[in-house]
Short mmCIF file of C-alpha atoms (C1' of nucleotides) in Angstrom, two decimals:
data_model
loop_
_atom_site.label_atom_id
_atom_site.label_comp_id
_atom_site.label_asym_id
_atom_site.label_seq_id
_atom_site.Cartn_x
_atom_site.Cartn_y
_atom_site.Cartn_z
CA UNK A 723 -1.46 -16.61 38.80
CA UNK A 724 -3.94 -14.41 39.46
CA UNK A 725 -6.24 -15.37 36.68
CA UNK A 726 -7.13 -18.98 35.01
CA UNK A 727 -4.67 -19.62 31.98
CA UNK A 728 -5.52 -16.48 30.12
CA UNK A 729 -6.25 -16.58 26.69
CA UNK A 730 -8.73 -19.65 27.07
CA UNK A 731 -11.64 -17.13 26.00
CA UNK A 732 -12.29 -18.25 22.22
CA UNK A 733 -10.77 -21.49 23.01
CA UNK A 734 -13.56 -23.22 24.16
CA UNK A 735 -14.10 -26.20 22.43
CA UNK A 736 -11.50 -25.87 19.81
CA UNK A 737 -9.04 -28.76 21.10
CA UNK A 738 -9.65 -31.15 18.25
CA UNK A 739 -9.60 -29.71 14.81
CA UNK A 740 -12.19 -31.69 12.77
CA UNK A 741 -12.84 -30.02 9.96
CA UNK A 742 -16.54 -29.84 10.33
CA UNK A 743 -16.75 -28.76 13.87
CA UNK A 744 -18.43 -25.57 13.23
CA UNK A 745 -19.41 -24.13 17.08
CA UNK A 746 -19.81 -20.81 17.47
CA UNK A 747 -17.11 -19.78 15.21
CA UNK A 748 -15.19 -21.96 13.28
CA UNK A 749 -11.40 -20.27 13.65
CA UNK A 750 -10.61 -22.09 10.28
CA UNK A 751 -13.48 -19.96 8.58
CA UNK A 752 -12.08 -16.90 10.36
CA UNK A 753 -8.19 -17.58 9.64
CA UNK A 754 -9.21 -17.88 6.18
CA UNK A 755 -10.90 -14.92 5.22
CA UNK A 756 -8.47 -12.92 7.76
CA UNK A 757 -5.50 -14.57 5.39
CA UNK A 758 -6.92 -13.46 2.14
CA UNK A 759 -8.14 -10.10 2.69
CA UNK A 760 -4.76 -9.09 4.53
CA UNK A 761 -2.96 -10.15 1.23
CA UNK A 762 -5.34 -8.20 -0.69
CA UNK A 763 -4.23 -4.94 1.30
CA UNK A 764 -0.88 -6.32 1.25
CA UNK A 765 -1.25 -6.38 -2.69
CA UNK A 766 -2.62 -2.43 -2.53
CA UNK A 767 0.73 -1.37 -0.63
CA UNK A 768 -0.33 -1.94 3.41
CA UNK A 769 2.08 -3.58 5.14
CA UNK A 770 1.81 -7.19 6.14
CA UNK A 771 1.66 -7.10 9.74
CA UNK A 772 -0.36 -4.01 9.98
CA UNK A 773 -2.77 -5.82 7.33
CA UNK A 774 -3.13 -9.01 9.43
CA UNK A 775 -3.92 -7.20 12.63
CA UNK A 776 -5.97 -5.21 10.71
CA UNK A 777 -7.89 -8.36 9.21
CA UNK A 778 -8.03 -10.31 12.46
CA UNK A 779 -10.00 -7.63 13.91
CA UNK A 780 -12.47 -6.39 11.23
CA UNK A 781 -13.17 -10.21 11.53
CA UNK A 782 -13.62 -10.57 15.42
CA UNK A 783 -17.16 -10.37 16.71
CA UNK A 784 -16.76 -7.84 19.27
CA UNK A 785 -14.56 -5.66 17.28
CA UNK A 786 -11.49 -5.84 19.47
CA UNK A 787 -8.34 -8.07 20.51
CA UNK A 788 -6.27 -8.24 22.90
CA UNK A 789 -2.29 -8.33 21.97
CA UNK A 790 -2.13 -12.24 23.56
CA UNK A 791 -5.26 -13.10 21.05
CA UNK A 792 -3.79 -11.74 17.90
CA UNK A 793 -0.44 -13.22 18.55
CA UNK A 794 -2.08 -16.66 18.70
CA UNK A 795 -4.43 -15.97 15.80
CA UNK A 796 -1.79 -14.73 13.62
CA UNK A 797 1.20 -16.81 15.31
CA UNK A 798 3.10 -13.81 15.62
CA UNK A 799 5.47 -12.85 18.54
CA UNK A 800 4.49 -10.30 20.97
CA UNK A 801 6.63 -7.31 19.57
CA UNK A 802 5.36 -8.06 16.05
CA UNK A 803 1.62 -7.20 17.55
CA UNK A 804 2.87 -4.37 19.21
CA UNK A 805 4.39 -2.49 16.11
CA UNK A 806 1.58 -3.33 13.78
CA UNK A 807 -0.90 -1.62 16.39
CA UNK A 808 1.49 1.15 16.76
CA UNK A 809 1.12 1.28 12.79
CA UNK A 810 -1.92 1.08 12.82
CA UNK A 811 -3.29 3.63 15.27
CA UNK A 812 -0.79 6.29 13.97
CA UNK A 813 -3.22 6.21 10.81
CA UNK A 814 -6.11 6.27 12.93
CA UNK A 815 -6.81 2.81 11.58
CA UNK A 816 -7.45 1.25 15.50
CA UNK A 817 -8.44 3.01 18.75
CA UNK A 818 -6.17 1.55 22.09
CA UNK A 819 -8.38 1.05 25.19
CA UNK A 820 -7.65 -0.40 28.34
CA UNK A 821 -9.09 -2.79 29.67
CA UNK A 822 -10.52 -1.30 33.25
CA UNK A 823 -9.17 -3.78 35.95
CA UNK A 824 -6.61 -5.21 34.47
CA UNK A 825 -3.07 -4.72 32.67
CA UNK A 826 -4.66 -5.65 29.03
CA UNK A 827 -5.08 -3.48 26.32
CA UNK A 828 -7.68 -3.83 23.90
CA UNK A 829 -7.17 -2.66 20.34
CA UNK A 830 -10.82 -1.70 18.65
CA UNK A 831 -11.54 -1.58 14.88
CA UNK A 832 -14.33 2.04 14.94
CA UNK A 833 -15.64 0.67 11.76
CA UNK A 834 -16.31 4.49 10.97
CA UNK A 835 -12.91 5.51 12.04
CA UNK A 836 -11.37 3.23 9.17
CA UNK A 837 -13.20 4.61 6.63
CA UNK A 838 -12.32 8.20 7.38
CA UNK A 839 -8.89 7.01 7.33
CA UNK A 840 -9.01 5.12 3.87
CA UNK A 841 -10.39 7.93 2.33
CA UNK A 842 -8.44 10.91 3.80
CA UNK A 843 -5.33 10.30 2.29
CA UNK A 844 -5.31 14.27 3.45
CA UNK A 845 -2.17 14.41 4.49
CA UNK A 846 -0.90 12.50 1.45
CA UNK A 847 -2.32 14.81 -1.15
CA UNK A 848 -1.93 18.15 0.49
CA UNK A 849 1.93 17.33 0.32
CA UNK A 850 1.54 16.23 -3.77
CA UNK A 851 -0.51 19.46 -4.09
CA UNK A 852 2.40 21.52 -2.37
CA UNK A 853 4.91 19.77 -4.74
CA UNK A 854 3.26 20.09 -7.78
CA UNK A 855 2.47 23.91 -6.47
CA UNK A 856 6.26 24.48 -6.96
CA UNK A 857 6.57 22.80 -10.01
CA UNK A 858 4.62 25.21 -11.44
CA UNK A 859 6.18 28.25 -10.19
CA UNK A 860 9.69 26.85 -11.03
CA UNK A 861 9.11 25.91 -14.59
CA UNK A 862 6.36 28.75 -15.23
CA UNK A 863 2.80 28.42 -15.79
CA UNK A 864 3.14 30.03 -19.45
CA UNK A 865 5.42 26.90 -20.77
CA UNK A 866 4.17 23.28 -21.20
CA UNK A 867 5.45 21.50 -19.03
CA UNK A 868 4.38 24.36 -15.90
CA UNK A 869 0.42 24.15 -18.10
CA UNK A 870 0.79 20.30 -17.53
CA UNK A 871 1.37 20.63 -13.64
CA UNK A 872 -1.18 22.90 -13.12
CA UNK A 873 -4.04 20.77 -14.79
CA UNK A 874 -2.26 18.10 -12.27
CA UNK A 875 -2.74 20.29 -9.77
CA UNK A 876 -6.29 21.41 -10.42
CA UNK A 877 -7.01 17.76 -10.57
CA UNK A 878 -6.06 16.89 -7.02
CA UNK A 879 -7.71 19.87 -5.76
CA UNK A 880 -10.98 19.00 -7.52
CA UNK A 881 -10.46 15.34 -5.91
CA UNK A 882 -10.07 16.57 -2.47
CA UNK A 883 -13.04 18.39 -2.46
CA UNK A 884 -14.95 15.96 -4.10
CA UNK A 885 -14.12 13.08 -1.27
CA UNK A 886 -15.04 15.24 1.03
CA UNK A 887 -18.36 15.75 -0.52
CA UNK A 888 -18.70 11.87 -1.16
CA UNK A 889 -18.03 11.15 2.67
CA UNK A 890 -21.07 13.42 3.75
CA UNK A 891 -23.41 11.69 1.32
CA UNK A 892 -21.61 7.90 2.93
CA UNK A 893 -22.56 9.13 6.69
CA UNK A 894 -26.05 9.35 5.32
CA UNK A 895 -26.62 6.42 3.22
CA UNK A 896 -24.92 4.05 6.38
CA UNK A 897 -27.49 6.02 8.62
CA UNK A 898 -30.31 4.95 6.49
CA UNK A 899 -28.99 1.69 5.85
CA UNK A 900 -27.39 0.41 8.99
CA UNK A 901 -28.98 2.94 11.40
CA UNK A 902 -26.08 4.33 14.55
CA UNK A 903 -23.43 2.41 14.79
CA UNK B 297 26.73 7.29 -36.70
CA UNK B 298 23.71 7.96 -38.35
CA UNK B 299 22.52 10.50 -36.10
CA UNK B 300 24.57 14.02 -34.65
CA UNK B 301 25.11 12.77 -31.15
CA UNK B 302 21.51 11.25 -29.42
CA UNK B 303 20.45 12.90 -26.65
CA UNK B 304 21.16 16.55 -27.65
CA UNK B 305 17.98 17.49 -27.82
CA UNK B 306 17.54 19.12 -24.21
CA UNK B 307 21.47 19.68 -23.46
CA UNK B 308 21.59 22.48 -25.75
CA UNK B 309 23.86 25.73 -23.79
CA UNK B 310 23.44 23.20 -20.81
CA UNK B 311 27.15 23.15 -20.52
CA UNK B 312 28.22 25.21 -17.68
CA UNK B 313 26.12 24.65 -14.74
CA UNK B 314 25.80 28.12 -13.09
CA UNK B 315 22.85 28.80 -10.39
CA UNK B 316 21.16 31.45 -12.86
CA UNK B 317 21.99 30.79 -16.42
CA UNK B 318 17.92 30.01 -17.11
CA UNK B 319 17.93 29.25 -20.55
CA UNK B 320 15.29 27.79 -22.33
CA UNK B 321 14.65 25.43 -19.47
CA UNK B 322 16.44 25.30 -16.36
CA UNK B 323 17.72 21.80 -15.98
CA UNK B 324 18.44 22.34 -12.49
CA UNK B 325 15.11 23.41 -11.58
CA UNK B 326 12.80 20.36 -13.62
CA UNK B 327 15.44 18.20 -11.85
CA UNK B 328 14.68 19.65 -8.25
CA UNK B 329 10.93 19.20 -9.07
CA UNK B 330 11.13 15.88 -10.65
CA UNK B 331 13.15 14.65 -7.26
CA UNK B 332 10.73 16.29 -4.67
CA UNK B 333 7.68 15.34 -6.55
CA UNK B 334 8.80 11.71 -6.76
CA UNK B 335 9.84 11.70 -3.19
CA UNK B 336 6.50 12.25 -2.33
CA UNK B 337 4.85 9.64 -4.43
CA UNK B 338 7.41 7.41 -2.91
CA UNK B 339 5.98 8.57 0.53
CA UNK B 340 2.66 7.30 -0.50
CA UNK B 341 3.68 3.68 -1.59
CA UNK B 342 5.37 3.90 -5.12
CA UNK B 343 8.14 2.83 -5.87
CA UNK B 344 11.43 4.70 -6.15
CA UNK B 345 11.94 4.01 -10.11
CA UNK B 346 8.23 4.03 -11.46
CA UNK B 347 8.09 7.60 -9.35
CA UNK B 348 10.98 9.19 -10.75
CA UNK B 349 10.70 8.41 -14.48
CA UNK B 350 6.75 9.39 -13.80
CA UNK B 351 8.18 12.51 -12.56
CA UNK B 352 9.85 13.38 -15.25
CA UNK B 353 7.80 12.80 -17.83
CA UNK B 354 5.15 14.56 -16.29
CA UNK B 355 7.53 18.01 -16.02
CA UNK B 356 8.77 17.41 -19.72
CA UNK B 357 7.42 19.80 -22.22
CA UNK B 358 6.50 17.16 -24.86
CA UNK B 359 4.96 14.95 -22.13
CA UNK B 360 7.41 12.73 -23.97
CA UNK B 361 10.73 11.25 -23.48
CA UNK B 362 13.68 8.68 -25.03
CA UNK B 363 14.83 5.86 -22.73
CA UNK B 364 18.09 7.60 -23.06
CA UNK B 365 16.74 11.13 -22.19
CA UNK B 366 15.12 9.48 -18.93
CA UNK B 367 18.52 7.54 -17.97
CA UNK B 368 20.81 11.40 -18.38
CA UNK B 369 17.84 13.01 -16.44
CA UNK B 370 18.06 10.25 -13.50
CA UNK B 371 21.07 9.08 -13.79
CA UNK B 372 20.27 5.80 -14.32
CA UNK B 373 20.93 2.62 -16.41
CA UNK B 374 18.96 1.36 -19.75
CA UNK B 375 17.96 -1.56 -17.25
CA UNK B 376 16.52 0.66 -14.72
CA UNK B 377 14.57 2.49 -17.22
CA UNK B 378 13.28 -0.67 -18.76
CA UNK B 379 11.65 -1.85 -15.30
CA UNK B 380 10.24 1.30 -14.35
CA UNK B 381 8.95 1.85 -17.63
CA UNK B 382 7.18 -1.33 -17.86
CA UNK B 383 6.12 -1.24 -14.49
CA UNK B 384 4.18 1.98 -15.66
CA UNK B 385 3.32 0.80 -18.36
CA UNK B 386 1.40 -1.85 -16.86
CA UNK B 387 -0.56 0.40 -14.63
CA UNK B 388 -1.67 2.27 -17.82
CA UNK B 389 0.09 5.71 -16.27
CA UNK B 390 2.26 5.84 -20.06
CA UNK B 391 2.35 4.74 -22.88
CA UNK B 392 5.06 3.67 -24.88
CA UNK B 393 4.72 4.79 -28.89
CA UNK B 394 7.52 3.78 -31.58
CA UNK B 395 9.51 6.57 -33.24
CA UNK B 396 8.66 5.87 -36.61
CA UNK B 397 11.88 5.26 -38.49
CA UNK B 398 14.24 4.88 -36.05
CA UNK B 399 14.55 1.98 -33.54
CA UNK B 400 14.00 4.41 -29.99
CA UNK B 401 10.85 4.06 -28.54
CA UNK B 402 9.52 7.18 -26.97
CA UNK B 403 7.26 6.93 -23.62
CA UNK B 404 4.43 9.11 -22.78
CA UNK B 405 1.83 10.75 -19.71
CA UNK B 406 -1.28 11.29 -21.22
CA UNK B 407 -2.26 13.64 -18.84
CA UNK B 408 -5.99 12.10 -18.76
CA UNK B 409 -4.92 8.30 -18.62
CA UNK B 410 -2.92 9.16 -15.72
CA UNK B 411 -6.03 10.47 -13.56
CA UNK B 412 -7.91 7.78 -14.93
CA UNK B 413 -5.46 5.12 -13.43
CA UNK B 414 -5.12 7.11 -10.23
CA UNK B 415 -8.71 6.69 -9.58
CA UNK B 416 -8.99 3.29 -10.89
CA UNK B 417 -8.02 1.38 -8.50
CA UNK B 418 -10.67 -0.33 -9.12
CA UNK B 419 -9.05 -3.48 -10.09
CA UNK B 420 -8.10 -3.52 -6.27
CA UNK B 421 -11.39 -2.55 -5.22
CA UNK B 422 -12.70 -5.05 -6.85
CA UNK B 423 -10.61 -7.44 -5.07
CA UNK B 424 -11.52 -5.93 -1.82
CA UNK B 425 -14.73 -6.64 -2.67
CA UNK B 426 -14.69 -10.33 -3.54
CA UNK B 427 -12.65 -11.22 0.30
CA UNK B 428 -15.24 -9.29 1.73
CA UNK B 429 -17.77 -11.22 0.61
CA UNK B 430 -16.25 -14.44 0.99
CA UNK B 431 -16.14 -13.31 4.55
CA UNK B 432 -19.64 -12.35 5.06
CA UNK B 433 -20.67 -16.09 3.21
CA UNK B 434 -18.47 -17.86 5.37
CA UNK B 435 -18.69 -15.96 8.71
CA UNK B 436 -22.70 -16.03 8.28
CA UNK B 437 -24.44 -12.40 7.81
CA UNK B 438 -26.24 -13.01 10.80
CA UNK B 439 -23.46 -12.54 12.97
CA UNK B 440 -21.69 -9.70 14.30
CA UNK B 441 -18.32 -10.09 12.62
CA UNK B 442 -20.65 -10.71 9.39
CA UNK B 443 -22.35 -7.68 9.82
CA UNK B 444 -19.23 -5.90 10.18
CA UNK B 445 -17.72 -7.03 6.93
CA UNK B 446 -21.06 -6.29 5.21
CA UNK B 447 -21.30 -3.36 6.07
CA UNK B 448 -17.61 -2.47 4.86
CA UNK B 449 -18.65 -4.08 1.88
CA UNK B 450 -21.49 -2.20 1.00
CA UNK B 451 -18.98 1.36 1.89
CA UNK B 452 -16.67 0.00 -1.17
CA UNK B 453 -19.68 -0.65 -3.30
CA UNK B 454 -20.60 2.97 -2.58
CA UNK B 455 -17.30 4.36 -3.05
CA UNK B 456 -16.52 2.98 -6.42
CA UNK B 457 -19.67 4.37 -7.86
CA UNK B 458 -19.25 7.87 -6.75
CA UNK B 459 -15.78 7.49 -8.11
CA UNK B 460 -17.06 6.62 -11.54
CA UNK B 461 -19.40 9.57 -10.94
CA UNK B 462 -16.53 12.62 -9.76
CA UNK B 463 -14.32 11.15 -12.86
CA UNK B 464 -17.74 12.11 -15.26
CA UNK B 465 -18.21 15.78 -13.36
CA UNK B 466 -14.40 16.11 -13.56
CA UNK B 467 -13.72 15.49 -17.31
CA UNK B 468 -16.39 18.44 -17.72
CA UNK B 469 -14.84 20.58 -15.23
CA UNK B 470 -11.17 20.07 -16.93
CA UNK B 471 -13.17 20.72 -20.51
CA UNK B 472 -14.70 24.14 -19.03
CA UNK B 473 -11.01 25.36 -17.78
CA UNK B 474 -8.45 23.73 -20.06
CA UNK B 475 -10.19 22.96 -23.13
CA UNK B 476 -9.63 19.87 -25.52
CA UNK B 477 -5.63 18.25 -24.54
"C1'" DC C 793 21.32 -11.14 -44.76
"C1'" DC C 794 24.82 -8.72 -42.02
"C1'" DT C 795 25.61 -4.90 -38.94
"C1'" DT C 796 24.46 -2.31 -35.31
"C1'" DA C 797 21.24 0.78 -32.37
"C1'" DA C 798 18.01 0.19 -28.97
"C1'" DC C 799 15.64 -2.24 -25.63
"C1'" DT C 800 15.10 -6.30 -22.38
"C1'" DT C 801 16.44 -10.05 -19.46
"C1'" DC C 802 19.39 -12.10 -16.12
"C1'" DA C 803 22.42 -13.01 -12.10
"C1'" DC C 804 24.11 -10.90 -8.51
"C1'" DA C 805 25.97 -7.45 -4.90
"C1'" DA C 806 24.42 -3.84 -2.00
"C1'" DG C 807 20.93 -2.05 0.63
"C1'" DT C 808 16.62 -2.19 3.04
"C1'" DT C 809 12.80 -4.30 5.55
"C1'" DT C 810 10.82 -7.58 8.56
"C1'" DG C 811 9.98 -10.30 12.57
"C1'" DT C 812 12.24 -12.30 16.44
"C1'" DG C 813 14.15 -13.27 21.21
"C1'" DA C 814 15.77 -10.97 25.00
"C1'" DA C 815 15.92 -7.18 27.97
"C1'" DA C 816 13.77 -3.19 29.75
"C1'" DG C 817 9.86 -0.51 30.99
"C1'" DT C 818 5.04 0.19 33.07
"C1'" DA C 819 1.27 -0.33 35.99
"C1'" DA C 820 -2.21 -3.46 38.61
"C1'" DC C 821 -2.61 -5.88 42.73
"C1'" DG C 822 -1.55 -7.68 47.00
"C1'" DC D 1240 6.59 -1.05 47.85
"C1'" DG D 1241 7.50 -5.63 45.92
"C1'" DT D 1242 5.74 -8.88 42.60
"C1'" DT D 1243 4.17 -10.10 38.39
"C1'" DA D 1244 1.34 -9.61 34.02
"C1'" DC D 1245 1.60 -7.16 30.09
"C1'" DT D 1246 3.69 -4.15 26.56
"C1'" DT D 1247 7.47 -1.86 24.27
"C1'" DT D 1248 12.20 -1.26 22.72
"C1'" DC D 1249 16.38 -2.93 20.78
"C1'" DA D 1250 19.98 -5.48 18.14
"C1'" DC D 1251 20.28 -8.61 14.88
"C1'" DA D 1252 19.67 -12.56 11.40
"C1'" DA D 1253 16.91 -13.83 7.55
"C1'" DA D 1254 14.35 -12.61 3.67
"C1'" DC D 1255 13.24 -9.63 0.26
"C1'" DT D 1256 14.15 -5.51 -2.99
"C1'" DT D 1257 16.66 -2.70 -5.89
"C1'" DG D 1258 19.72 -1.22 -9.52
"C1'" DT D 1259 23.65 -2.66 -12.09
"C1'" DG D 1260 26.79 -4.64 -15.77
"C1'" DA D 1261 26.77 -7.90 -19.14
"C1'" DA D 1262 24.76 -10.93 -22.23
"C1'" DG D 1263 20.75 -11.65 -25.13
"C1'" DT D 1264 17.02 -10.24 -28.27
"C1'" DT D 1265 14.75 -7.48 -31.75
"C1'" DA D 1266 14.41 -4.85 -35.79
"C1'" DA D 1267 16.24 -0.69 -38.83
"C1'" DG D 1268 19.37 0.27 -42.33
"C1'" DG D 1269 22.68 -0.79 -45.38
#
DNA sequence: CCTTAACTTCACAAGTTTGTGAAAGTAACG
DNA sequence: CGTTACTTTCACAAACTTGTGAAGTTAAGG
């Protein structure tokens, strides 16, 4: 083996489990609040893996994990990490980096990334827009039903716009608040 | 029976089923918008049932419709109507009124409670809110993962009062262009 | 108060999703 | 250029979901 044991880098001294230990970082603490707030996504429609992963980092200090650390945080198999990251950074949710001098990836919560990609469900409402679009040219915009899709429609448009808006104002009120980043 | 037939109410010269006979209303074309429209909130995490009946109350002229008028527009059972409906209902996107003298209930989008209970997912903001700061109690604010979860908290703090803010500008936006409703 | 229309609940079969172990692929390092 | 650490893909079993028919419940109308 070319390095130590791998994977001994939060370890430290967390052989015994005493409840009270409390070191640096007290992995109970950590698996707790990584539990609950991935089952609160979960609850809002995220998938479970993709929540967990998503969790587990948001809760790490540095901001990233490798696939070896979330598999033992999570006790999930290798292939589970690697589709929840695949998941994930297909909604722009984590950033892959590799790790220079070595064969480990890192996957990186951009705390402004995530927010970007909460908000702009875009993609999502450009396609109900398009739908709704034809609705209204289908059923005719002079009958009920066609008025009712249109105020629909003029809705979502108003939203989109809107978010947009309330994302510039966000940037600056973090700035102020939390300086770079 | 005490009642012509149930359920005649739309059928009307609905017999025949040629591409261009464009009636009234075209049944083929509300049911080719009620399908695509639903497919897309499908695409965006609801489910199949709760999307379709949505769908098609949404593109009905009344805004209204019978449980048996939403199982010949589906093609679906009493029972399947029954869940969707009450999952719906339960999310405040209809609601369900009581034909008076007769035993049929008769389910409704008010256009306006629907955008309120898009918006308001506040109950799961909320939620998000509380894990979060669990989090930052129990991972200490002082530390970097703290910070991190702080600093997500404060973005959902932000985000559900600007919500509450676009729902006020849009309710006089929709009064300028569509009047009263 | 009995009958019956309308809705709801329930148990289950069919279908879908999820996470795994094993095998295959990729790239750092000697 | 072979070895080995790491990641991804794949086929599948287990778990969960979904929609149905049938039985059960509620209340309108006689």
């Amino acid at each position: 083996m070319a390095e130590p044991t791998g994977a001994e880098r939060d370890a430290g001294p967390e052989s015994g489990l005493e409840p009270e230990s409390g070191p640096a970082r007290d992995a109970e603490a950590v698996s707790k609040f990584v539990e609950s707030f991935a089952a609160q996504l979960v609850e809002a429609g995220m998938q479970r893996m993709p929540a967990r992963v998503f969790a587990a980092l948001l809760s790490s200090d540095s901001g990233t994990m490798t696939s070896v650390e979330l598999g033992e945080q999570l006790r999930i198999s290798p292939a589970a990490v690697s589709g929840a990251v695949r998941h994930l950074a297909q909604q722009h949710m984590v950033a892959r980096e590799r790790e220079p001098g070595s064969r480990r990836e890192r996957y990186r919560v951009h705390s402004n990334q995530w927010y970007e990609a909460l908000t702009s469900r875009e993609a999502v409402i450009k396609r109900w827009e398009y739908a709704l679009r034809e609705g209204v040219d289908s059923l005719g915009g002079d009958t009920p039903a066609g008025r009712r899709l249109a105020e629909t429609l003029a809705f979502f448009e108003f939203v989109d716009d809107e978010i947009a808006r309330m994302m510039d104002r966000w940037r600056v009120h973090r700035e102020e608040r939390f300086g770079g980043g």
